[in-house]
Short mmCIF file of C-alpha atoms and ligand atoms in Angstrom, two decimals:
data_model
loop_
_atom_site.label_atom_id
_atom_site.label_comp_id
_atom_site.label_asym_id
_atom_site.label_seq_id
_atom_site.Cartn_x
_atom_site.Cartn_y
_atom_site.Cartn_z
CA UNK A 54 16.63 -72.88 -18.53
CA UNK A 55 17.88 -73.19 -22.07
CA UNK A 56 17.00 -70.18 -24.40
CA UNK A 57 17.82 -69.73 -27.94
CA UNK A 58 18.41 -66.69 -29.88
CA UNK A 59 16.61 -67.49 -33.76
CA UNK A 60 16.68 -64.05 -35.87
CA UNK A 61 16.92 -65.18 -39.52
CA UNK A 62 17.99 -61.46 -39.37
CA UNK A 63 20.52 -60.95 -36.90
CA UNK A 64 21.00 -58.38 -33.93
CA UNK A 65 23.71 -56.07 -34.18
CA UNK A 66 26.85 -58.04 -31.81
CA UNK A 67 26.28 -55.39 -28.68
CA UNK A 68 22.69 -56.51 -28.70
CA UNK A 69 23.84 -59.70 -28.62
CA UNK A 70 26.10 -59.49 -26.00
CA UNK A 71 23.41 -57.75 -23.83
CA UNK A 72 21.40 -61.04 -24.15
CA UNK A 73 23.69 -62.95 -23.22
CA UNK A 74 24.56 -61.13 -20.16
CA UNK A 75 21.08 -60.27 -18.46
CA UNK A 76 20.22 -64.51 -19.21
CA UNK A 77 23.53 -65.94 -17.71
CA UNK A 78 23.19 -64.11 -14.96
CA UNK A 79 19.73 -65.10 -14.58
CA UNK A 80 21.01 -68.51 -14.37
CA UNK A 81 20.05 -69.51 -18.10
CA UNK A 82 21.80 -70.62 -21.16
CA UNK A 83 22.02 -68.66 -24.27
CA UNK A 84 22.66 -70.00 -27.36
CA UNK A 85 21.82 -68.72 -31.23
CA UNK A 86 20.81 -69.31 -34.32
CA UNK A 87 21.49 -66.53 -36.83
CA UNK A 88 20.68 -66.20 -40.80
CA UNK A 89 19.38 -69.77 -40.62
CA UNK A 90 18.83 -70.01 -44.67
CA UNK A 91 15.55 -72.45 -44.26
CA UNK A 92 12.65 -72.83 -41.95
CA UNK A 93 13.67 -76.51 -41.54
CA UNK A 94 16.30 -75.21 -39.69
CA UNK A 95 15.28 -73.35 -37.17
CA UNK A 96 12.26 -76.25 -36.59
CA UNK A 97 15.57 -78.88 -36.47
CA UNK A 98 17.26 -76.17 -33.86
CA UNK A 99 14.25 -75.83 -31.00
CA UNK A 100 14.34 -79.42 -29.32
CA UNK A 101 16.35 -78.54 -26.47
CA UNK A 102 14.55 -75.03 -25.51
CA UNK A 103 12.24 -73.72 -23.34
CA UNK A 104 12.26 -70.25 -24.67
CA UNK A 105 13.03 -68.27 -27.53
CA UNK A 106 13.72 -64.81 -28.40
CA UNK A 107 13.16 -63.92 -32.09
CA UNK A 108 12.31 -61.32 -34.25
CA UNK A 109 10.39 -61.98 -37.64
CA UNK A 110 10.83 -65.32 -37.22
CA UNK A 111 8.25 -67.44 -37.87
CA UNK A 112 6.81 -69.60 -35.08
CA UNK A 113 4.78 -71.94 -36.08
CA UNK A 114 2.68 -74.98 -35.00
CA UNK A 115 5.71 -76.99 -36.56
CA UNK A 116 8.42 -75.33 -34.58
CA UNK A 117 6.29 -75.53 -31.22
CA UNK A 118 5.96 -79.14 -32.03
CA UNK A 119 9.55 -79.53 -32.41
CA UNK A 120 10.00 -78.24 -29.11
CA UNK A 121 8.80 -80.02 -26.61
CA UNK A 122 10.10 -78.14 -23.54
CA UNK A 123 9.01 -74.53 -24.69
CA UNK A 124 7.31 -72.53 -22.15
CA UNK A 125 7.79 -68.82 -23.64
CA UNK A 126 8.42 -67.38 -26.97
CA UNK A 127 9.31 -63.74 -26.72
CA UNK A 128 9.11 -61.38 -30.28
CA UNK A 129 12.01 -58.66 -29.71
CA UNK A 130 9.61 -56.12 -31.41
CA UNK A 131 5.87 -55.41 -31.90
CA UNK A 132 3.99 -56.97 -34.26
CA UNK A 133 3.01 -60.87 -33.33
CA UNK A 134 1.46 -62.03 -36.97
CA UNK A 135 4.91 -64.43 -37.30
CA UNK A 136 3.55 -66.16 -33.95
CA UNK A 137 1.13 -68.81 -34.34
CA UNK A 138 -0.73 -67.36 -31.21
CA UNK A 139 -3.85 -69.70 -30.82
CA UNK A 140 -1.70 -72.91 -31.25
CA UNK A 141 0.72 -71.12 -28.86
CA UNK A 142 -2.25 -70.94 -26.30
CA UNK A 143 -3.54 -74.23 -27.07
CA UNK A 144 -0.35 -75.60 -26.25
CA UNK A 145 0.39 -73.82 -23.10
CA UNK A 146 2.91 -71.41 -24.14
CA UNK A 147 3.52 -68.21 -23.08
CA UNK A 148 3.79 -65.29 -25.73
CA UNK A 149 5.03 -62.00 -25.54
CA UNK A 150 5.92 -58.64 -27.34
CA UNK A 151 8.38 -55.74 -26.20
CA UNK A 152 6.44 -52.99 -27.43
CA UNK A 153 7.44 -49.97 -28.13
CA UNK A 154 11.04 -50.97 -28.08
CA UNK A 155 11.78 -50.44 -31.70
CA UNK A 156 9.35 -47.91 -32.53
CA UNK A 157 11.78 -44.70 -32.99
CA UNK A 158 14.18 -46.80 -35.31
CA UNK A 159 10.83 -47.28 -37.60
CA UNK A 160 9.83 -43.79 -36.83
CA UNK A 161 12.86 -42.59 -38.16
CA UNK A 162 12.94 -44.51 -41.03
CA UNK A 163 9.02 -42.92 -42.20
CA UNK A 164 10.30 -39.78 -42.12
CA UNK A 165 13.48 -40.67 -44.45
CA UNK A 166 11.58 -42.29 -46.57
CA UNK A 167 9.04 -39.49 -46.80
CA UNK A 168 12.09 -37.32 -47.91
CA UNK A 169 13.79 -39.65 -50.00
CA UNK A 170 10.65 -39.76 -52.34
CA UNK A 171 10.29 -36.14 -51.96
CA UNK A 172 13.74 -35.56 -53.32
CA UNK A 173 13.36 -37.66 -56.30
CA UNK A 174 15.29 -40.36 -54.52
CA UNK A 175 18.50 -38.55 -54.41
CA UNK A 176 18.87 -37.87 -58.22
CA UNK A 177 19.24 -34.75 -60.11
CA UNK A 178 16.17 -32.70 -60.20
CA UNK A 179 13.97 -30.50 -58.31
CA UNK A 180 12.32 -31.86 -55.44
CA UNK A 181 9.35 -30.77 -52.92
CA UNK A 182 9.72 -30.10 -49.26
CA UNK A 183 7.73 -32.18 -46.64
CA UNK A 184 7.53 -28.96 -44.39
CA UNK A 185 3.74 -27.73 -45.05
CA UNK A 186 2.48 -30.76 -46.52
CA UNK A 187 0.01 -32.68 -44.52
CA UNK A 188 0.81 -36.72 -43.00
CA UNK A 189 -1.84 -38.86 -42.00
CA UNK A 190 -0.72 -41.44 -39.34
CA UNK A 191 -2.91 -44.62 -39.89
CA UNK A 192 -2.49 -45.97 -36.47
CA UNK A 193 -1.47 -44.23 -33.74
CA UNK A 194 0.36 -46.23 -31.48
CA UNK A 195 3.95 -46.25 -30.63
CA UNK A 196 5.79 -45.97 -33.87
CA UNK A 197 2.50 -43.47 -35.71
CA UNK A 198 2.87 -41.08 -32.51
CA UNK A 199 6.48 -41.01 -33.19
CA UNK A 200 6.28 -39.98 -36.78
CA UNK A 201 3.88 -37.80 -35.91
CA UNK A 202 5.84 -35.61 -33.53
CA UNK A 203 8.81 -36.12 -36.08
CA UNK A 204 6.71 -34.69 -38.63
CA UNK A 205 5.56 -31.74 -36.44
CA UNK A 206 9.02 -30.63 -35.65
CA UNK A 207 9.95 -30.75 -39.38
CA UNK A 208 6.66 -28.48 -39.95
CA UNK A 209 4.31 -30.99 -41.14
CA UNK A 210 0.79 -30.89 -40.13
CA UNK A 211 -0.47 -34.02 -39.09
CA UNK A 212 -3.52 -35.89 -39.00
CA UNK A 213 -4.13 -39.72 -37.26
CA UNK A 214 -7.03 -42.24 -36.98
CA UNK A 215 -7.09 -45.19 -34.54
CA UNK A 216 -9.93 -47.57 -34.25
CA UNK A 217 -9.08 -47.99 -30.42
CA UNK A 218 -7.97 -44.81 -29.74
CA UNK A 219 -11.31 -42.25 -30.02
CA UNK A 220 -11.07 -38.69 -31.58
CA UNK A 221 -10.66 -36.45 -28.64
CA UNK A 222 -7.64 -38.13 -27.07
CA UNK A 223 -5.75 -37.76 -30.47
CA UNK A 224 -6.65 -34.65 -30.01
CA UNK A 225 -4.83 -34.20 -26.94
CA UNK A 226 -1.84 -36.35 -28.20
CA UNK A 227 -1.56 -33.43 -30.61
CA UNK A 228 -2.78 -34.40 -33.93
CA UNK A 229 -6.38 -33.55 -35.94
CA UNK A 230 -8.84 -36.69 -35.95
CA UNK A 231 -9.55 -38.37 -39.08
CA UNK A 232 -13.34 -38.60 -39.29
CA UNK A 233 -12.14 -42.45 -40.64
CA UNK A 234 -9.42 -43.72 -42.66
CA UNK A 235 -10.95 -42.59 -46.35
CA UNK A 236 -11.09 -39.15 -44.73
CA UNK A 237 -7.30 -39.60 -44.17
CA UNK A 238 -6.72 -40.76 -47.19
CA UNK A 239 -8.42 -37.84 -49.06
CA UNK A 240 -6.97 -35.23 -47.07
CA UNK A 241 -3.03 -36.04 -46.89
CA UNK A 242 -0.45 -35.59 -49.11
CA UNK A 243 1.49 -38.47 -47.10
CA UNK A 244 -0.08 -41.46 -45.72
CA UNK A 245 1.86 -43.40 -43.06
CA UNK A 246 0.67 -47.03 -42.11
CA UNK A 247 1.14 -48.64 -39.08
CA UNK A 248 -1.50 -51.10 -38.85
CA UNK A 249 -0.59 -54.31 -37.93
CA UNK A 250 -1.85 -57.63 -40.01
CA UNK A 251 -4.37 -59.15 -38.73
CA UNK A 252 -7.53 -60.94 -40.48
CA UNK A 253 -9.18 -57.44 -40.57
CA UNK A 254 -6.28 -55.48 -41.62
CA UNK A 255 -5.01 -57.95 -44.55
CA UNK A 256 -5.36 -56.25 -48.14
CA UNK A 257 -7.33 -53.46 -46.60
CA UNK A 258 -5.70 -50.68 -48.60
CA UNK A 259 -6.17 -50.89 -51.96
CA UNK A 260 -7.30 -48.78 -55.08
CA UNK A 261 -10.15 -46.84 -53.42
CA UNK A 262 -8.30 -45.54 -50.78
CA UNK A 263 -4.74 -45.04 -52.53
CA UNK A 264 -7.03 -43.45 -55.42
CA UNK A 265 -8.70 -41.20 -52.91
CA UNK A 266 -5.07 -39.19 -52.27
CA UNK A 267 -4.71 -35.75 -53.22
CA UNK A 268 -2.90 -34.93 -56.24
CA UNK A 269 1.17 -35.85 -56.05
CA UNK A 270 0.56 -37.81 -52.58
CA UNK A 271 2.95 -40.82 -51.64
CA UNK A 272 1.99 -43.73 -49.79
CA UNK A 273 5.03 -45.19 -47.00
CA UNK A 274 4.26 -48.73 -45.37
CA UNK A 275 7.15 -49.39 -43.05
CA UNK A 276 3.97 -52.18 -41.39
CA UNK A 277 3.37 -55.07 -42.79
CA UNK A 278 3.44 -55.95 -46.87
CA UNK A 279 -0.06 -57.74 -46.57
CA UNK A 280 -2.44 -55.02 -45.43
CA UNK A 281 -1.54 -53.74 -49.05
CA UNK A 282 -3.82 -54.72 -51.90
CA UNK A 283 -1.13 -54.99 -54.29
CA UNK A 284 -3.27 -55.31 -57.42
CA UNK A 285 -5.60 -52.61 -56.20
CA UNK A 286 -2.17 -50.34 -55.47
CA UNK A 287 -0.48 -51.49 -59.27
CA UNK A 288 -4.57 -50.47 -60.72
CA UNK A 289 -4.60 -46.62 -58.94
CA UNK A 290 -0.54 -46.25 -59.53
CA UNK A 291 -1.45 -47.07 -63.17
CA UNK A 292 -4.29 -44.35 -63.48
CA UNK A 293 -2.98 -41.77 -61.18
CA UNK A 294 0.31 -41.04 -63.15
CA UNK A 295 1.04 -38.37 -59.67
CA UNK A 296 1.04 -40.99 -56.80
CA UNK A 297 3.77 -42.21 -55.28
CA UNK A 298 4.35 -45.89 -53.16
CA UNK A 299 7.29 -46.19 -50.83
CA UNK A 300 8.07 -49.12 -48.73
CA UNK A 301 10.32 -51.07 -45.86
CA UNK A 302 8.56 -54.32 -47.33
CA UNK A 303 9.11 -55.08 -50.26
CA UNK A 304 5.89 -55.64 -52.45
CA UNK A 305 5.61 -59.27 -54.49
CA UNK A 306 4.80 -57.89 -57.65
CA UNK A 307 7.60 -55.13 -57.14
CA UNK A 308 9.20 -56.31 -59.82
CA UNK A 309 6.15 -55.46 -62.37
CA UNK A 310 5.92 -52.22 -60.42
CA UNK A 311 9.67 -50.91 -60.95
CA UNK A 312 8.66 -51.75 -64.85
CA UNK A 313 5.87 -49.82 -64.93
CA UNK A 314 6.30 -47.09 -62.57
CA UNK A 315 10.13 -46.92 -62.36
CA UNK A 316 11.05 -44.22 -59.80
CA UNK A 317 7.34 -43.61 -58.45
CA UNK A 318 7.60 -46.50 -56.09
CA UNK A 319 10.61 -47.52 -53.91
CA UNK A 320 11.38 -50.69 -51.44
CA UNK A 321 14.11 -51.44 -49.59
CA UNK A 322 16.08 -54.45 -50.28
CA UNK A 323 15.20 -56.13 -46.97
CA UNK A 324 13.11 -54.85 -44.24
CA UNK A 325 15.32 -52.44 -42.31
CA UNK A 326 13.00 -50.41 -40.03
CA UNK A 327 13.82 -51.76 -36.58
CA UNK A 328 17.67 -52.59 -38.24
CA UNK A 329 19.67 -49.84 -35.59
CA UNK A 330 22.25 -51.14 -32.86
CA UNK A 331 19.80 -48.98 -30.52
CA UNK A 332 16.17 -50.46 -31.51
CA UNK A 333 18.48 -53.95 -31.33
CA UNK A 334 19.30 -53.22 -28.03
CA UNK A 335 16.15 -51.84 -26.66
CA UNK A 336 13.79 -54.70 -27.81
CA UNK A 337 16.89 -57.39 -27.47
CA UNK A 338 17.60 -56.56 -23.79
CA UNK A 339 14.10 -55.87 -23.00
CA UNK A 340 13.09 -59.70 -24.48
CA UNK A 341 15.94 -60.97 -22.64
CA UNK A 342 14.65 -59.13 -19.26
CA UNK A 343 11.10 -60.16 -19.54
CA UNK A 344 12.45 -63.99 -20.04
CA UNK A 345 14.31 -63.53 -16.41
CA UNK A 346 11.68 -62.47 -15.32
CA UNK A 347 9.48 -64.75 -16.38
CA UNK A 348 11.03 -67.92 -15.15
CA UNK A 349 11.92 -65.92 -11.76
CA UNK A 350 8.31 -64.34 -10.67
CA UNK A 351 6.39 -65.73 -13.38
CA UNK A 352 5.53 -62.42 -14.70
CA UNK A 353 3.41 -62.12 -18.47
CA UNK A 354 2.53 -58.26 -18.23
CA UNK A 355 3.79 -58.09 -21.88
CA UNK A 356 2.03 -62.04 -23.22
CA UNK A 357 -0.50 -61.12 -26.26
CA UNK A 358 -2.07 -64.46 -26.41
CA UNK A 359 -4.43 -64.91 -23.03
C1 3PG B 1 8.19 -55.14 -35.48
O1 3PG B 1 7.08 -55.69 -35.63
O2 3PG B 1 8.68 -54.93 -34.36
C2 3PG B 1 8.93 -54.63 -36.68
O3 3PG B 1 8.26 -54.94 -37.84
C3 3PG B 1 10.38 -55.05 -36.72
O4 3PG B 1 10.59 -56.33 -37.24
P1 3PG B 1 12.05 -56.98 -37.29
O5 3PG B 1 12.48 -57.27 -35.89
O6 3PG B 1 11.89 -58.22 -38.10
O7 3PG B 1 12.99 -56.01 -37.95
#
């Protein structure tokens, strides 16, 4: 079979490599397509294929049009709102997810960023510890169980809410249930989102719940940038002169908010919280794996669009 690496953003090389590797010996052919600089491009690319591995790469109708062989699209990572899943299903396509694969290289990233903002960013002045302060996990899946044992080691107390995960077994994973999310809000002096966007999720937190924060508290979204409100989160960061807003996706009205708020909110230049050689590794191999296995045994333990 003929499989095609597309990351707009690449893999680190070893990652790569690893690819390479597990799918030649499987018999396949490997070939990429790296820091394509327009969509056209990677729809011009897929022809040949009959799978790709990608990251945030957007898969759309288009590009499954454009590929008339495709039989499995495999996101090295978790969340799936880049796939077009129903046209994906509609057209007989296969996709899958490697979850869980780049969830401490996000995890990691949370609690930087929690301590970045605490320190003033790194500039002179006195800062706050996190130890003592109180994180609410919105989500507790694989990367929100990971910052919240993170957090715990560093002293934190932490608190989670899940809508599929019920009270008592967060609980047992260790953290106190949220009654609901504006309870989380309310009671933590850092909220940490990992909800992924979905037609539910999108613009969900806005000025009522950022406004609901306890004095001082800081908002980090290493998720997605459209389960944020931005208007409602410019309105509260306007009236609440003590809340705080970083991010790992950069907002579209960032630019207003740097203006007004200057060194209250924070984004990285370009979304870097699955960007380690590890994370690259883990969720590159394991795409690259489930693809072999796939075309060998017909395996889909991992597809998200039955
Ligand atoms: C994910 O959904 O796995 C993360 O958001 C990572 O995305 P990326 O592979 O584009 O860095």
């Amino acid at each position: 079979m003929k499989i095609l690496v597309a990351t707009q953003k690449p893999f680190a090389a070893v990652a790569v490599e690893g690819i390479k590797k597990i799918l030649t010996e499987a018999g396949h052919s490997v070939d990429t397509l790296e820091k394509y600089a327009a969509q056209a491009d990677f729809v011009n690319a897929v022809a040949p294929y009959d799978a790709l591995i990608i990251r945030s790469d957007k898969v759309t109708d288009e590009v499954m049009a454009a590929a008339p062989n495709l039989k499995i699209v495999v996101r090295a990572g978790a969340g799936v709102d880049n796939v077009d899943l129903a046209a994906a299903k509609a057209r007989g396509i296969v996709v899958m997810n490697t979850p869980g694969q780049n969830a401490n290289a996000v995890a990691e990233l949370c609690i930087a960023m929690m301590i970045y903002m605490s320190r003033g960013q790194f500039t002179p002045g006195t800062g706050s510890e996190i130890m003592g302060k109180k994180l609410g996990v919105q989500a507790f899946g694989n990367v929100g169980r990971l910052v919240g044992k993170k957090a715990e080691a560093l002293g934190m107390q932490v608190m989670a809410v899940d809508p599929f995960i019920p009270a008592e077994k967060i609980a047992e994973m260790g953290a106190e249930p949220a009654a609901d999310v504006k309870h989380l809000y309310e009671s933590c002096d850092f909220v940490s989102v990992h909800i992924p966007a979905t037609p539910e999720t999108i613009k969900s937190i806005g000025y009522d719940l950022i406004t609901s924060m306890p004095k001082g508290a800081c908002l980090v979204n290493a998720a997605r940038k459209e389960v944020i409100d931005e208007e409602g989160l410019e309105k509260a960061l306007e009236e609440r002169q003590d809340l705080k807003y970083i991010t790992d996706l950069m907002p579209d009205n960032y630019e207003a908010l740097k203006e007004k708020f200057g060194s209250r909110v924070f984004a990285t230049p370009k979304k870097m919280g699955a960007q380690t050689s590890e994370a690259n590794i883990n969720a590159g191999l394991a795409a690259a794996r489930q693809i072999a296995d796939f075309f060998a045994t017909g395996n889909t333990r991992f597809q998200v669009n039955r």
